[in-house]
mmCIF file of C-alpha atoms and ligand atoms in Angstrom:
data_model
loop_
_atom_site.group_PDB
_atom_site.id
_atom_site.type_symbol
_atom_site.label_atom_id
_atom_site.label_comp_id
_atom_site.label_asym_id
_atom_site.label_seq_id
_atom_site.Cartn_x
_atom_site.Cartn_y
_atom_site.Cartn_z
ATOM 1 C CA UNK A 21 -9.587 9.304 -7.135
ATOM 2 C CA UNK A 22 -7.214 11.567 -5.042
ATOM 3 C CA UNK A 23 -4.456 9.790 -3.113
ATOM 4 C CA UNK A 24 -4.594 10.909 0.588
ATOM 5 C CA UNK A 25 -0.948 11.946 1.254
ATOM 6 C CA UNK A 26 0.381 11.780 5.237
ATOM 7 C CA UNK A 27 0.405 12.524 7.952
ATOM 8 C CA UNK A 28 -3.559 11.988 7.353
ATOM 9 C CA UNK A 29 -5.875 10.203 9.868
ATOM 10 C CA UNK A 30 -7.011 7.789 7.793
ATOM 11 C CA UNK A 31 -3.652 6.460 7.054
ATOM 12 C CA UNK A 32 -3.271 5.462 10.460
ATOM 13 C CA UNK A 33 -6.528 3.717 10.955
ATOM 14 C CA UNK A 34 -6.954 0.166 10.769
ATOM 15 C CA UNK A 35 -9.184 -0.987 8.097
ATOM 16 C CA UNK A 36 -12.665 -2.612 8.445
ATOM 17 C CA UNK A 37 -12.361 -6.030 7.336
ATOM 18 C CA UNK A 38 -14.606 -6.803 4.244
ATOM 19 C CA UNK A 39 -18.085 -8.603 5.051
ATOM 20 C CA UNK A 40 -20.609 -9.873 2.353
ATOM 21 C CA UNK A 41 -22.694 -6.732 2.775
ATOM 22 C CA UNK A 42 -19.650 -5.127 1.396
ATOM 23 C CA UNK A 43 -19.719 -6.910 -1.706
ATOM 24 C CA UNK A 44 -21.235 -4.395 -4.289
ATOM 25 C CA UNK A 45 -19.124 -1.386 -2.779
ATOM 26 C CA UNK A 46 -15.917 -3.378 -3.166
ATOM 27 C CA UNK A 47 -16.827 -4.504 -6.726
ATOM 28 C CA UNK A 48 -17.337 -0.706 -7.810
ATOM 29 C CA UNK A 49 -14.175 0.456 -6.056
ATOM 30 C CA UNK A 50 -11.875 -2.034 -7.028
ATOM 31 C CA UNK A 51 -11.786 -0.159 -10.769
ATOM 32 C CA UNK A 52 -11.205 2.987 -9.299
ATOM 33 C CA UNK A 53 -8.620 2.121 -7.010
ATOM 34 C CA UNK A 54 -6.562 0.380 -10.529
ATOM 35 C CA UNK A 55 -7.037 3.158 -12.089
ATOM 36 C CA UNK A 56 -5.514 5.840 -9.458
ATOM 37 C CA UNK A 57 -2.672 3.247 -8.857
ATOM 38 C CA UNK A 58 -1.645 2.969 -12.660
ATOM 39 C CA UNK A 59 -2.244 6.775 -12.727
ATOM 40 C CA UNK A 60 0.566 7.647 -10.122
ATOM 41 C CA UNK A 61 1.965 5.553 -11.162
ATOM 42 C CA UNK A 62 2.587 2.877 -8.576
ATOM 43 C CA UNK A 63 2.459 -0.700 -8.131
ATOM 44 C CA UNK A 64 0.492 -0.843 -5.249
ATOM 45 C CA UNK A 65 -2.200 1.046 -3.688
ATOM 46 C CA UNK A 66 -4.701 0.217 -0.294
ATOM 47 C CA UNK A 67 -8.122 1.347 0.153
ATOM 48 C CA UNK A 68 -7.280 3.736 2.499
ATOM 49 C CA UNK A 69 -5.029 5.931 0.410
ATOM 50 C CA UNK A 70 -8.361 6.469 -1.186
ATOM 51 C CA UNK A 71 -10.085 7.402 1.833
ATOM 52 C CA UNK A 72 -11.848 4.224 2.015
ATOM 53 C CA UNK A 73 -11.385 2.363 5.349
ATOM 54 C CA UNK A 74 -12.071 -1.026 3.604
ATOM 55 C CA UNK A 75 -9.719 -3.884 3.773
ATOM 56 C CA UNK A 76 -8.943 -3.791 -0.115
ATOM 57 C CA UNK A 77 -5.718 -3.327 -1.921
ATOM 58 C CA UNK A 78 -4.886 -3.837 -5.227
ATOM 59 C CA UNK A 79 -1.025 -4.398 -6.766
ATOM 60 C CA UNK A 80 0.496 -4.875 -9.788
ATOM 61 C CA UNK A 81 4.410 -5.309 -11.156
ATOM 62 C CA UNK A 82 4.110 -5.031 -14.436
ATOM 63 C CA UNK A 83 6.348 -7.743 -15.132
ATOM 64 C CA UNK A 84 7.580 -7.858 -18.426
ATOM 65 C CA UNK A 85 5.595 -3.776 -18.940
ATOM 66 C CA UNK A 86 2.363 -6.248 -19.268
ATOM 67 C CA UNK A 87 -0.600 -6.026 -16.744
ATOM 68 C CA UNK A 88 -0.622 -8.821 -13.914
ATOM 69 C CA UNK A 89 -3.436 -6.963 -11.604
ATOM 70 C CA UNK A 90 -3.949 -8.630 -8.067
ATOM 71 C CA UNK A 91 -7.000 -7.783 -5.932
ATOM 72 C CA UNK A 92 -6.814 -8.997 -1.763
ATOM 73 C CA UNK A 93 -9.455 -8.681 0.155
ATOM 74 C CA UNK A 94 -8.747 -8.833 3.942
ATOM 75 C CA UNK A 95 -5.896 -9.746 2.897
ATOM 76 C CA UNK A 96 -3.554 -11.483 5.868
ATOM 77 C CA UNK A 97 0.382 -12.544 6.480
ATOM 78 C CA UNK A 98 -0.536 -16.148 7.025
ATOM 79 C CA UNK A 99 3.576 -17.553 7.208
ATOM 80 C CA UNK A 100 6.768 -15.367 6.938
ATOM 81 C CA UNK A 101 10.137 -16.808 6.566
ATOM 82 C CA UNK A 102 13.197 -15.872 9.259
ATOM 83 C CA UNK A 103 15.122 -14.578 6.760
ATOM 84 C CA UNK A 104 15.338 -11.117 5.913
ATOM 85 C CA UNK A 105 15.374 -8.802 2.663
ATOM 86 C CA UNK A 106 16.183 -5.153 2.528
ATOM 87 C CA UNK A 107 14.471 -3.003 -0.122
ATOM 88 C CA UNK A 108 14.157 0.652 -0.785
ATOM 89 C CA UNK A 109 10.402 1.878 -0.444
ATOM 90 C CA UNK A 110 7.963 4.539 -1.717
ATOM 91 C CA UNK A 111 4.577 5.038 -1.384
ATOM 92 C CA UNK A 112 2.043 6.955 -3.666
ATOM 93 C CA UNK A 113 1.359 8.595 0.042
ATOM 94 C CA UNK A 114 4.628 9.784 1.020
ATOM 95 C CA UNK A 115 5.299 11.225 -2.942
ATOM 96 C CA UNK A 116 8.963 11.214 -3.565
ATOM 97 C CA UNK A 117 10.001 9.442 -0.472
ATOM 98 C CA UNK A 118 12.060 6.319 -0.311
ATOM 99 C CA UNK A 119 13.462 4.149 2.057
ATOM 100 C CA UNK A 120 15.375 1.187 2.451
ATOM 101 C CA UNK A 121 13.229 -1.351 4.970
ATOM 102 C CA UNK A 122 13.966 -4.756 6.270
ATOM 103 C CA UNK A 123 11.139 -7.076 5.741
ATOM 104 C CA UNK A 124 10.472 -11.341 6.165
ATOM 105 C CA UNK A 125 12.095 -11.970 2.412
ATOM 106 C CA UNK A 126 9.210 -14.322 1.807
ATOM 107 C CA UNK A 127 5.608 -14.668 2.776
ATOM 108 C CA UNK A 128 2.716 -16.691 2.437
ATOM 109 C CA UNK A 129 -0.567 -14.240 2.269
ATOM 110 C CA UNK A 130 -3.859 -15.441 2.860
ATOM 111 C CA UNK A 131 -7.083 -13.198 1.346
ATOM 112 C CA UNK A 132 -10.445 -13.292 -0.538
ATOM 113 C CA UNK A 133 -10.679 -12.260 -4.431
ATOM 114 C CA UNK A 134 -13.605 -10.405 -5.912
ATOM 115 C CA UNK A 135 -15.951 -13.777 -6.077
ATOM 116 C CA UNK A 136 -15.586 -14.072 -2.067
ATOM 117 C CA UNK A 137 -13.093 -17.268 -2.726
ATOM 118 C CA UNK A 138 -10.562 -17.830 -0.258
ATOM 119 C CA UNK A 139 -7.016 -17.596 -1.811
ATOM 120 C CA UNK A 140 -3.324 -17.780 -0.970
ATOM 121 C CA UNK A 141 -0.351 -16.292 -3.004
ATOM 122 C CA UNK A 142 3.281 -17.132 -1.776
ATOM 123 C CA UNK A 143 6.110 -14.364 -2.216
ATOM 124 C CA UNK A 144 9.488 -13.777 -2.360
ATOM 125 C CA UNK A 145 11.380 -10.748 -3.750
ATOM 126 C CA UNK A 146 9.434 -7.445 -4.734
ATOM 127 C CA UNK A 147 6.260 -9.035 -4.544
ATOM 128 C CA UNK A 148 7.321 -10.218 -1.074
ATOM 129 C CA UNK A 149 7.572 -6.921 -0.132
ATOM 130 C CA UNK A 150 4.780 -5.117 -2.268
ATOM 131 C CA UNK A 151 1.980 -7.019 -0.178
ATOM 132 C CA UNK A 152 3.338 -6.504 3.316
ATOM 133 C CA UNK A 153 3.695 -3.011 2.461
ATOM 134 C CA UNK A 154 -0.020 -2.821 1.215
ATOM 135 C CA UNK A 155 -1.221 -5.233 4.237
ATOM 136 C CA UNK A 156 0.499 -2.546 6.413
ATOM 137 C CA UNK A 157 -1.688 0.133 5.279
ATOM 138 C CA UNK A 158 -4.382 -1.921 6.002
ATOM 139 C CA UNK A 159 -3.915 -1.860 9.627
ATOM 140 C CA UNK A 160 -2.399 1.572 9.498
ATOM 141 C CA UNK A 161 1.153 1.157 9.341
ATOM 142 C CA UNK A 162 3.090 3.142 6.285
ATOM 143 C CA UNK A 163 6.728 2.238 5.513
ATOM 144 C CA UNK A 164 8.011 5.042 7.398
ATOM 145 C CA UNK A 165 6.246 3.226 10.539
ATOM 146 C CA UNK A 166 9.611 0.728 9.979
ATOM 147 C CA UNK A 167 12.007 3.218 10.630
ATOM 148 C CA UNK A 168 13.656 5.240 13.760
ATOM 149 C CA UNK A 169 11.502 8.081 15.175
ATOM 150 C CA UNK A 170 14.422 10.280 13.858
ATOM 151 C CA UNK A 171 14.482 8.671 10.358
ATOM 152 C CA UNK A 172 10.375 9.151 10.715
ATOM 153 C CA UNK A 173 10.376 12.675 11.304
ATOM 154 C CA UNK A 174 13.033 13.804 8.533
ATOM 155 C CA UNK A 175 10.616 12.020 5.932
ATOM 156 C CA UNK A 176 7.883 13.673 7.695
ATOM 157 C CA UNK A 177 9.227 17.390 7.574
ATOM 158 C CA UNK A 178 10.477 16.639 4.200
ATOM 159 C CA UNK A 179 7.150 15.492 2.517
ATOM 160 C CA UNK A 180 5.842 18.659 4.246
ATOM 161 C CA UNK A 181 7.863 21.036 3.493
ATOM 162 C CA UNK A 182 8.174 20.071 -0.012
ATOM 163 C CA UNK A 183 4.076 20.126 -0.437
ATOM 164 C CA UNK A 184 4.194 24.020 1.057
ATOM 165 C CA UNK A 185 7.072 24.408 -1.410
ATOM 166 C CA UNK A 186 4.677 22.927 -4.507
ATOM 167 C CA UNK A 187 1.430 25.163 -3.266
ATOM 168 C CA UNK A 188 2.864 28.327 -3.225
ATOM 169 C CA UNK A 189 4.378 27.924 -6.642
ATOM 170 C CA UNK A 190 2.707 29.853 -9.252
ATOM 171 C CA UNK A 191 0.446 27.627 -11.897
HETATM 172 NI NI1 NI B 216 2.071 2.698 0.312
#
């Protein structure tokens, strides 16, 4: 599927959260949205980046290069700790953009898998990090949303420029 880049609408729109009617359309996207995500490739990738105004996201670290995919549906920061971790950030929507953003260094998230079961995953380190970024996107904040207006908009012109840069070159 085609990853919506910003400064899109989409990206700034909060998700629907996932009801049971949903079920079937969640189940067929879910595949679609690992496979765009491992395309990129990324290790994490919302619903909406898809166009799909769902509350879904999929991750995955790799860790050790071996698969460890993780599907959340309305997925929710249910505990965060006081302290702090700074990381740098991309985003499969803001293509070679990164940023360094200061995030709770752990978290306890709260979501639904793909059977409708209520689950919880606690976080620390990149992982930490990976699902408040993704839970972000769900309610239409990107990592750039973290940053000064002034830090925003140089990212913004950048990603821009750099896309009018890429059409105009010859194929
Ligand atoms: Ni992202």
């Amino acid at each position: 599927m085609p990853i919506v880049l910003a400064p899109a609408r989409i990206l700034k729109t909060k998700a629907r959260r996932v009801g049971a009617e949903d079920r079937a359309k969640v189940a067929a996207l879910v595949p679609h949205l690992f496979a765009t995500m491992y395309h990129a490739p990324g290790i994490g990738l919302a619903a909406p980046q898809v166009g799909v105004g769902l509350a879904v996201t999929v991750i995955d670290l790799m860790p050790n290069e071996k698969p460890a995919p993780l599907v959340l549906i309305n997925p929710k920061v249910v505990a965060a700790s006081s302290e702090l971790a700074t990381r740098e950030e991309g985003c499969l929507s803001l293509p070679g953009q990164y940023a360094e953003i200061t995030r709770p260094a752990q978290v306890t998230v709260g979501y639904q898998d793909l059977e409708g079961e209520e689950r919880r995953v606690e976080a620390d380190g990149l992982l930490a990090a990976c699902l408040q970024h993704e839970i972000d996107h769900l309610n239409g904040v990107l990592f750039i949303d973290h940053l000064s207006a002034l830090k925003r908009n140089i990212i913004l012109r950048r990603l821009a420029k750099e896309r009018r840069q890429k059409e105009t070159q010859p194929a």
